[in-house]
GROMACS .gro file of C-alpha atoms in nm:
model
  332
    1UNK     CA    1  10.482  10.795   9.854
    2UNK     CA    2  10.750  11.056   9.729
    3UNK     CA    3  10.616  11.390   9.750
    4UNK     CA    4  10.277  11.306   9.972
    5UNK     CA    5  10.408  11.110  10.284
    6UNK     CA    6  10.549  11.464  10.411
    7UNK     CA    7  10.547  11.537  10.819
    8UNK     CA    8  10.221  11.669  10.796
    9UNK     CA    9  10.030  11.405  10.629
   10UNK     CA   10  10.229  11.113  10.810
   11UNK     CA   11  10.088  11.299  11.141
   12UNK     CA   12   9.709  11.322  11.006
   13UNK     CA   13   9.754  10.910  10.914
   14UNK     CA   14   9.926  10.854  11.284
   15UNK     CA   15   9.634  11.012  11.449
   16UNK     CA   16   9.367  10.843  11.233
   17UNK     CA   17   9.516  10.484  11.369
   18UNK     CA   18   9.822  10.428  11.109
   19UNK     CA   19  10.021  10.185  11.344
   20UNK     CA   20  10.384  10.212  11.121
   21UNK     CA   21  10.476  10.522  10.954
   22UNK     CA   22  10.673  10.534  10.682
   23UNK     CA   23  10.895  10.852  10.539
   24UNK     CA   24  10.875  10.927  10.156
   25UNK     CA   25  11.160  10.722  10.020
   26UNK     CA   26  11.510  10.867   9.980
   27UNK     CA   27  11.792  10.735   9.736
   28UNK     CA   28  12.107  10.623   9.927
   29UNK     CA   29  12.361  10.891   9.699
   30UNK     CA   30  12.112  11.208   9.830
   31UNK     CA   31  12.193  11.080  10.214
   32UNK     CA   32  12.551  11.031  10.103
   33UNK     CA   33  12.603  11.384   9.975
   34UNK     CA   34  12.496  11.558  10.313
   35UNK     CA   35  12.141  11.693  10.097
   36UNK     CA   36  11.991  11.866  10.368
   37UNK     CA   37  11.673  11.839  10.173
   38UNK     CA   38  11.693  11.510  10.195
   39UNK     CA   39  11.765  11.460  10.568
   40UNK     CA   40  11.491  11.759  10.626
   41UNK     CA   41  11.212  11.523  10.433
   42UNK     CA   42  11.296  11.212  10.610
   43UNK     CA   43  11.336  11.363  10.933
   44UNK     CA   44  11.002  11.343  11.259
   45UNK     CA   45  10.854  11.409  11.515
   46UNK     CA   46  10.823  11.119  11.830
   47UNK     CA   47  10.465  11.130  11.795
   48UNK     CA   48  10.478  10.918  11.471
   49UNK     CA   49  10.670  10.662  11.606
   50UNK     CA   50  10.756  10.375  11.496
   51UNK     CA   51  10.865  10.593  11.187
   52UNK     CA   52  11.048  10.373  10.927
   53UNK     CA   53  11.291  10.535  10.636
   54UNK     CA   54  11.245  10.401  10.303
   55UNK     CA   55  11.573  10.372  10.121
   56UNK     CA   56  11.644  10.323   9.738
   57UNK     CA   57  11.965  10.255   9.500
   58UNK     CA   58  12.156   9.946   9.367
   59UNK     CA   59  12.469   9.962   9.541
   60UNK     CA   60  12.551   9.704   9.889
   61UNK     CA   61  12.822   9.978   9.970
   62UNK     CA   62  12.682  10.306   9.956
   63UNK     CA   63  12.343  10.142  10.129
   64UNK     CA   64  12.597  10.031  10.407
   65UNK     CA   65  12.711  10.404  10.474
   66UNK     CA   66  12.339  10.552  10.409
   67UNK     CA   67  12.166  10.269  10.672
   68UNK     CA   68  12.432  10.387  10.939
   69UNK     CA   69  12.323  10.744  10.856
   70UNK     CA   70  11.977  10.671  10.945
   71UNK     CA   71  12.021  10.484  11.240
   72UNK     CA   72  12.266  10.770  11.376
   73UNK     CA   73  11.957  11.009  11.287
   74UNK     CA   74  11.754  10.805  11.594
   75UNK     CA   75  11.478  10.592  11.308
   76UNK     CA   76  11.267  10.298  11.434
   77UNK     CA   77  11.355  10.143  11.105
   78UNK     CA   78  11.503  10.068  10.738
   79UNK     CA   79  11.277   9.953  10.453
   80UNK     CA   80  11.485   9.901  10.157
   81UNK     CA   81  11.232   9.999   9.829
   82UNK     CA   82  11.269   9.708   9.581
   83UNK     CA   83  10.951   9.808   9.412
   84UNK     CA   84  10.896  10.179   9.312
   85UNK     CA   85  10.833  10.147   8.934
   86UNK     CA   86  10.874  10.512   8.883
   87UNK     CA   87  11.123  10.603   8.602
   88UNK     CA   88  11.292  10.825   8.712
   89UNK     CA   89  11.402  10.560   8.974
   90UNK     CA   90  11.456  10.247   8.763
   91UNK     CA   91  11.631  10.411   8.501
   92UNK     CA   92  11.928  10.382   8.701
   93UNK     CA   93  11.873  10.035   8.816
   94UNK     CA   94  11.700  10.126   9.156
   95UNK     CA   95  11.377  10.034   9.328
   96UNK     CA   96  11.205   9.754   9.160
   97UNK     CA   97  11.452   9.721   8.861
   98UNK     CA   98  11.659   9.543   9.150
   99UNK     CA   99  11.382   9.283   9.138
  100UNK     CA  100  11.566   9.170   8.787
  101UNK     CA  101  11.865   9.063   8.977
  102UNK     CA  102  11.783   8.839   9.285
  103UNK     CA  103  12.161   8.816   9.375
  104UNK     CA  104  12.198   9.180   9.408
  105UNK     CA  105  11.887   9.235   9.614
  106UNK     CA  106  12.037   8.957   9.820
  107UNK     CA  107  12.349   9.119   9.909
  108UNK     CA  108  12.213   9.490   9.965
  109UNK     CA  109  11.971   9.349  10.210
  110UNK     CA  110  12.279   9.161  10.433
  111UNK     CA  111  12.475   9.438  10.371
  112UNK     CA  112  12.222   9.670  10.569
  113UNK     CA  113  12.103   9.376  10.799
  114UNK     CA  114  12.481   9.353  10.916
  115UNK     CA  115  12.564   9.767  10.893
  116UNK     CA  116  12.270   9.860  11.177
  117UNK     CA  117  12.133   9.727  11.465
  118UNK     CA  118  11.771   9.851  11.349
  119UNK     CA  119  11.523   9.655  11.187
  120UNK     CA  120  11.538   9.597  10.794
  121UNK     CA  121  11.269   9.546  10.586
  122UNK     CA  122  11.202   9.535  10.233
  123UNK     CA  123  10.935   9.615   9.955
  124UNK     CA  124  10.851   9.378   9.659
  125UNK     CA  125  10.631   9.388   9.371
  126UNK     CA  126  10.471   9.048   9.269
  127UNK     CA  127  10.693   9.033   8.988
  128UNK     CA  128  10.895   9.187   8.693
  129UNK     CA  129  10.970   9.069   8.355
  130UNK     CA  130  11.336   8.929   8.385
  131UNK     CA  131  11.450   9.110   8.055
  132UNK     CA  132  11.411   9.447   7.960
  133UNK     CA  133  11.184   9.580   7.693
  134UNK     CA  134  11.261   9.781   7.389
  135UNK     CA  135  10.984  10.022   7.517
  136UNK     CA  136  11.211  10.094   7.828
  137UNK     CA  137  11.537  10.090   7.661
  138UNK     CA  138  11.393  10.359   7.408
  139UNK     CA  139  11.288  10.567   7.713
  140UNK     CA  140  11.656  10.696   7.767
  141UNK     CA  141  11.936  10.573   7.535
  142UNK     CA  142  12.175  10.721   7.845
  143UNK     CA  143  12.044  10.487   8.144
  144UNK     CA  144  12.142  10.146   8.313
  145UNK     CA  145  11.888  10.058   8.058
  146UNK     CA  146  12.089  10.026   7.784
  147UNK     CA  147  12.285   9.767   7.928
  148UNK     CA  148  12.024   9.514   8.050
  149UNK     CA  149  11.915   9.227   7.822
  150UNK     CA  150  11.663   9.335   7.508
  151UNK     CA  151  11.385   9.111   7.553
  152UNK     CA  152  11.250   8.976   7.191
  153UNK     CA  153  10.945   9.141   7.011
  154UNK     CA  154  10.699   8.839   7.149
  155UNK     CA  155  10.830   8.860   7.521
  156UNK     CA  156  10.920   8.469   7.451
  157UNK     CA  157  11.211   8.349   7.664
  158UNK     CA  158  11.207   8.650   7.962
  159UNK     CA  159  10.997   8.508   8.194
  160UNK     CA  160  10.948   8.664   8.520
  161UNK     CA  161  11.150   8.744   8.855
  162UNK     CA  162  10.887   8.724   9.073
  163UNK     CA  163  10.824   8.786   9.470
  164UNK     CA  164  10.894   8.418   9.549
  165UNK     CA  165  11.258   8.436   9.368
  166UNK     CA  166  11.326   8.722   9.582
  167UNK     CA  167  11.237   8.579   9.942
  168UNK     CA  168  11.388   8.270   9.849
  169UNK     CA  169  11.651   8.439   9.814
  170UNK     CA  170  11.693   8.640  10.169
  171UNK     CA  171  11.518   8.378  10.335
  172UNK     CA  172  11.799   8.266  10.565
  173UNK     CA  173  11.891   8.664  10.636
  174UNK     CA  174  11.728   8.855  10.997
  175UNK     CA  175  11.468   9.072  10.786
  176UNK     CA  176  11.216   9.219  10.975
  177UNK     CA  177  10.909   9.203  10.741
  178UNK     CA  178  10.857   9.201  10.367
  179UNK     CA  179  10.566   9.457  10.197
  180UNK     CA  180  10.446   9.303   9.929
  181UNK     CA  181  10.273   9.526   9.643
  182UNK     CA  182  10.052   9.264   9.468
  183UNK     CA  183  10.116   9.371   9.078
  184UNK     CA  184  10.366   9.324   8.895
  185UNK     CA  185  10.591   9.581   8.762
  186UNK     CA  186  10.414   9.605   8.356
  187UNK     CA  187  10.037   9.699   8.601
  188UNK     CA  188  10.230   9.973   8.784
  189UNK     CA  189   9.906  10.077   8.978
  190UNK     CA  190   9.617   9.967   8.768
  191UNK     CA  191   9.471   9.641   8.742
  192UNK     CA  192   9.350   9.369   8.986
  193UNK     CA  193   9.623   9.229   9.242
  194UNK     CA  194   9.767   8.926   9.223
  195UNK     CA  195   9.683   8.825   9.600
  196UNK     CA  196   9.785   8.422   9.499
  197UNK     CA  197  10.162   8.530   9.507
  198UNK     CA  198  10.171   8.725   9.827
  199UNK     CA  199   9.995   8.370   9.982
  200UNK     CA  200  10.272   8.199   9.795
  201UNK     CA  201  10.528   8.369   9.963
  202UNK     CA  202  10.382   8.338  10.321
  203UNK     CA  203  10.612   8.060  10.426
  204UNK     CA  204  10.932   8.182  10.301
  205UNK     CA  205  10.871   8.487  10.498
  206UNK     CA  206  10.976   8.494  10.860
  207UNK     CA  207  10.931   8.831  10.994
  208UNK     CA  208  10.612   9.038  10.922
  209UNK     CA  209  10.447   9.020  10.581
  210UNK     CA  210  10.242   9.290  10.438
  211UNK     CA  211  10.000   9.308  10.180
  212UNK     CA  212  10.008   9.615   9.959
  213UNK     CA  213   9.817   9.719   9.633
  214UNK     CA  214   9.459   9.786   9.583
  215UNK     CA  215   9.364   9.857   9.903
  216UNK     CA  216   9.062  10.183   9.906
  217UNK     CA  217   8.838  10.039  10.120
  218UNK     CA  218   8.795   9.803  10.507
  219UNK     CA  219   8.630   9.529  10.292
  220UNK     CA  220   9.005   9.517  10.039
  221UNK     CA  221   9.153   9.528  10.382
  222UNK     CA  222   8.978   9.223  10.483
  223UNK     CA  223   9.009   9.014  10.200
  224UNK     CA  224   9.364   9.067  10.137
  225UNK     CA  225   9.440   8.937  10.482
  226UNK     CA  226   9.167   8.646  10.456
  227UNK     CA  227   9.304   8.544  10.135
  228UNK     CA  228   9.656   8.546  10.180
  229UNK     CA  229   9.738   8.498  10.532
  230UNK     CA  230   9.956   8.837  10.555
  231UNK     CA  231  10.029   8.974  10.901
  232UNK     CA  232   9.907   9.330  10.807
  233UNK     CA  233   9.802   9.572  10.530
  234UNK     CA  234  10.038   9.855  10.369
  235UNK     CA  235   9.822  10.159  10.276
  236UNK     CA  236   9.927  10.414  10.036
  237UNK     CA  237   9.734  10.558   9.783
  238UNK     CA  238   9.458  10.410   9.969
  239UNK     CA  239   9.519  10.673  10.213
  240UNK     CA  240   9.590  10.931   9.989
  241UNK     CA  241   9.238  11.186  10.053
  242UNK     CA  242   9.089  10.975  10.287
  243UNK     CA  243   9.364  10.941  10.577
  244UNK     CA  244   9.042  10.791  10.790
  245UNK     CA  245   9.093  10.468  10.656
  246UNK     CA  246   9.350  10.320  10.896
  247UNK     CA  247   9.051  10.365  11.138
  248UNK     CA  248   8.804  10.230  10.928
  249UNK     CA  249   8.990   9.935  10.856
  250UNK     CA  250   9.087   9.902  11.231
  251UNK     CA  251   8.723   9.909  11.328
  252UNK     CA  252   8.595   9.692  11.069
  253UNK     CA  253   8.859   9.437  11.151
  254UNK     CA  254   8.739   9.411  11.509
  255UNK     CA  255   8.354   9.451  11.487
  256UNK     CA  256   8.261   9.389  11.108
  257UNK     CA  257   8.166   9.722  11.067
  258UNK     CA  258   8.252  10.070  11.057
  259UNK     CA  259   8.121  10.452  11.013
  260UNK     CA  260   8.251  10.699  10.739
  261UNK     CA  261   8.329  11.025  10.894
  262UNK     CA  262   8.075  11.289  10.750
  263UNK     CA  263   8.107  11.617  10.640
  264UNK     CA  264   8.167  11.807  10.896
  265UNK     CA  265   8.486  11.557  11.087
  266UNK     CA  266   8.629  11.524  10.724
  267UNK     CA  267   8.659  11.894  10.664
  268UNK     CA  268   8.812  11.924  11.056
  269UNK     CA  269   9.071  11.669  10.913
  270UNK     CA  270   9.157  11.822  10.616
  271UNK     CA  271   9.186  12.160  10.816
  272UNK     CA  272   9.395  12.025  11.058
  273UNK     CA  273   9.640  11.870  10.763
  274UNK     CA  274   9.623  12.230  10.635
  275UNK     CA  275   9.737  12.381  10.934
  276UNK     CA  276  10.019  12.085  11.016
  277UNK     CA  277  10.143  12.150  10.649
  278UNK     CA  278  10.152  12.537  10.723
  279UNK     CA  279  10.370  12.481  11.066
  280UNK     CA  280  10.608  12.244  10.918
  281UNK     CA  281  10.675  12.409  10.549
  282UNK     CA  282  10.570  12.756  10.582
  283UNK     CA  283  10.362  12.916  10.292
  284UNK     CA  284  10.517  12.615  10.060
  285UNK     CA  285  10.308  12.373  10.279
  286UNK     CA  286  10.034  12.519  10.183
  287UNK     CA  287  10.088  12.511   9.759
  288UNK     CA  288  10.202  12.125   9.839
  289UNK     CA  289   9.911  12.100  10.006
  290UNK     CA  290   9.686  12.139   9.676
  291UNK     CA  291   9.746  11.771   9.624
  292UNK     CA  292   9.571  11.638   9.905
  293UNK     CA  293   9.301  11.913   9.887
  294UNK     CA  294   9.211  11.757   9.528
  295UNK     CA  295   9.250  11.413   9.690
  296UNK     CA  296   9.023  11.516   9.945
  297UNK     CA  297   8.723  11.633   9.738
  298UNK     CA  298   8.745  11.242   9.560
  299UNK     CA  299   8.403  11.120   9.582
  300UNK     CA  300   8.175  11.430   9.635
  301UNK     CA  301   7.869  11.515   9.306
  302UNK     CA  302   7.909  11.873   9.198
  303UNK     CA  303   8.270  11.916   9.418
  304UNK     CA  304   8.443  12.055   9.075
  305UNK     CA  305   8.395  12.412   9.151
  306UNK     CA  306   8.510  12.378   9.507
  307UNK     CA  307   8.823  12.169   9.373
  308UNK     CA  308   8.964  12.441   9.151
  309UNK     CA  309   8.930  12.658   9.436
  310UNK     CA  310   9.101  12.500   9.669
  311UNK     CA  311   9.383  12.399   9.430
  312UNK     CA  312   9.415  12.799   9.339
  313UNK     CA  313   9.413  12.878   9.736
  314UNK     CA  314   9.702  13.056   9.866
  315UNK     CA  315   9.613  13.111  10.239
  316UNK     CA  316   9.494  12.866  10.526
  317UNK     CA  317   9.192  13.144  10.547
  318UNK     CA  318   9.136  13.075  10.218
  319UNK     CA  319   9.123  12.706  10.256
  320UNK     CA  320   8.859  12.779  10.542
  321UNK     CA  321   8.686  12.966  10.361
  322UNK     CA  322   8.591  12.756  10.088
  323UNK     CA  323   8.556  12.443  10.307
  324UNK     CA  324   8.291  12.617  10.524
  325UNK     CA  325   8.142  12.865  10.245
  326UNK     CA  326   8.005  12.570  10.025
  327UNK     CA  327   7.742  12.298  10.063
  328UNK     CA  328   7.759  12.012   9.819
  329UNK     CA  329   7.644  11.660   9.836
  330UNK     CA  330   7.848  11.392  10.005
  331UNK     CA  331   7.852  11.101   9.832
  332UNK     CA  332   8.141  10.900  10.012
   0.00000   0.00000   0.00000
């Protein structure tokens, strides 16, 4: 996730059982450029190994220069991001506006297959309408938008790209594993996942498939993997304020059960985070680091007051403070 999966908070999800970490994604032209902001983001420590890049953009060339980059850089892993709906990304034809052209998704991923000796893998959404709409072209007349095909006012005659087109389409190519994020491109994050197409894609998928999407809890953990034979589960937002759940979902998995840390082990987790985002980004860590504090107070009655505090804190003694200064309910 760009702008949460920092150093710190890909250590707190390592040491609460995450078994692959993955970097925030970067776009292929930043790595190009020599943005040292860019290599400074993806860049981590052994301890979170196997630690995977996630790589976006639209062009087989440039992702041919950018994979060798990040192999040189000592990664355990590519994962090419064929399904960030953000615009920012897809107004210029990366992430999952890819999905709309099966060919080109095709030939990025050999390019990068053949460019590195690392694994490749790739992220999908379940699908994308194959034409664009006049909502997106109206977002920005400037963007790859404008030259994509205007579907009509009834959506009659699009269709969809979906997740099977696309592993059809790499099927005969080495990739390592395919993430799957069960909703299609028009649910973004909301709505229920369509767990039917990441079954349907199961045998057209040799390496590692992942389910992704809708995952907050060990029981959506359990299902996903019941229903759709995946090999594994792809947490994100899932994760986002309650880092724990890699255990959870770990212990669940093997005994049917599993115990929510309380109080007091949550707030020594979110301390800890505190203190890792202090040590890796200075006083900045720490205003980043409002995110996850409001992430982290998800859940709990009568948490509101505490919540603006922490958001408004400007010291890791301030953090403590607050976390050990209040008594509220815990509801989680």
């Amino acid at each position: 996730m760009a702008g949460v999966t920092d150093k710190a908070f890909r250590r707190i999800c390592k040491e609460q059982g995450a078994d692959v970490i993955y970097t925030e994604f970067a776009s292929v032209d930043a790595l190009l450029h020599g943005n040292d902001q860019t290599r400074e983001m993806i860049s981590c420590t052994d301890f979170e190994r196997p630690v995977v890049v996630q790589l976006f953009g639209n062009e087989p060339k440039k992702f041919v220069r950018a994979c060798k980059i990040v192999e040189s850089m000592g990664f355990d892993g590519i994962d090419i991001n064929f399904g960030c709906p953000a615009y920012k990304v897809i107004k210029n034809g990366g992430g999952v506006a890819c999905m709309r052209n099966p060919a080109l998704v095709r030939e990025i991923v050999q390019a990068a297959c053949e460019a590195v000796d690392i694994p490749i893998s790739i992220k999908i959404r379940a699908s994308i309408n194959a034409r664009i709409t006049e909502q997106e072209r109206l977002m920005d007349k400037s963007s790859a938008f404008q030259s994509a095909p205007l579907l009509d006012k009834e959506g009659v005659g699009g269709g969809n790209i979906t997740a099977l087109d696309i592993v059809k389409s790499i099927q005969d190519l080495p990739v390592a594993a395919v993430m799957i994020h069960a909703r299609s491109y028009e649910q973004a994050f909301d709505g229920v996942p369509d767990l039917e197409m990441v079954k349907a894609i199961r045998p057209y998928v040799k390496g590692v498939l992942l389910a992704n999407g809708g995952i907050h809890t060990p029981e959506d953990a359990k299902r996903t993997l019941d229903e759709t034979g995946a090999d594994g589960v792809g947490i994100a937002r899932g994760a986002w304020g309650s880092p724990w759940m890699f255990r959870l979902i770990k212990d669940y998995m093997a005994t049917g059960k599993y115990s929510m840390p309380d109080w007091d082990q949550k707030k020594e987790i979110i301390l800890r985070h505190a203190r890792l985002a202090l040590e890796t980004k200075g006083d900045h860590g720490l205003i980043e680091m409002r995110k996850h504090l409001s992430h982290y107070m998800r859940g709990f009655s009568h948490a509101s007051d505490m919540r603006q505090q922490l958001v408004s804190a400007t010291s890791y003694k301030e953090i403590e403070d607050i976390l050990y200064n209040r008594l509220f309910v815990n509801d989680r």
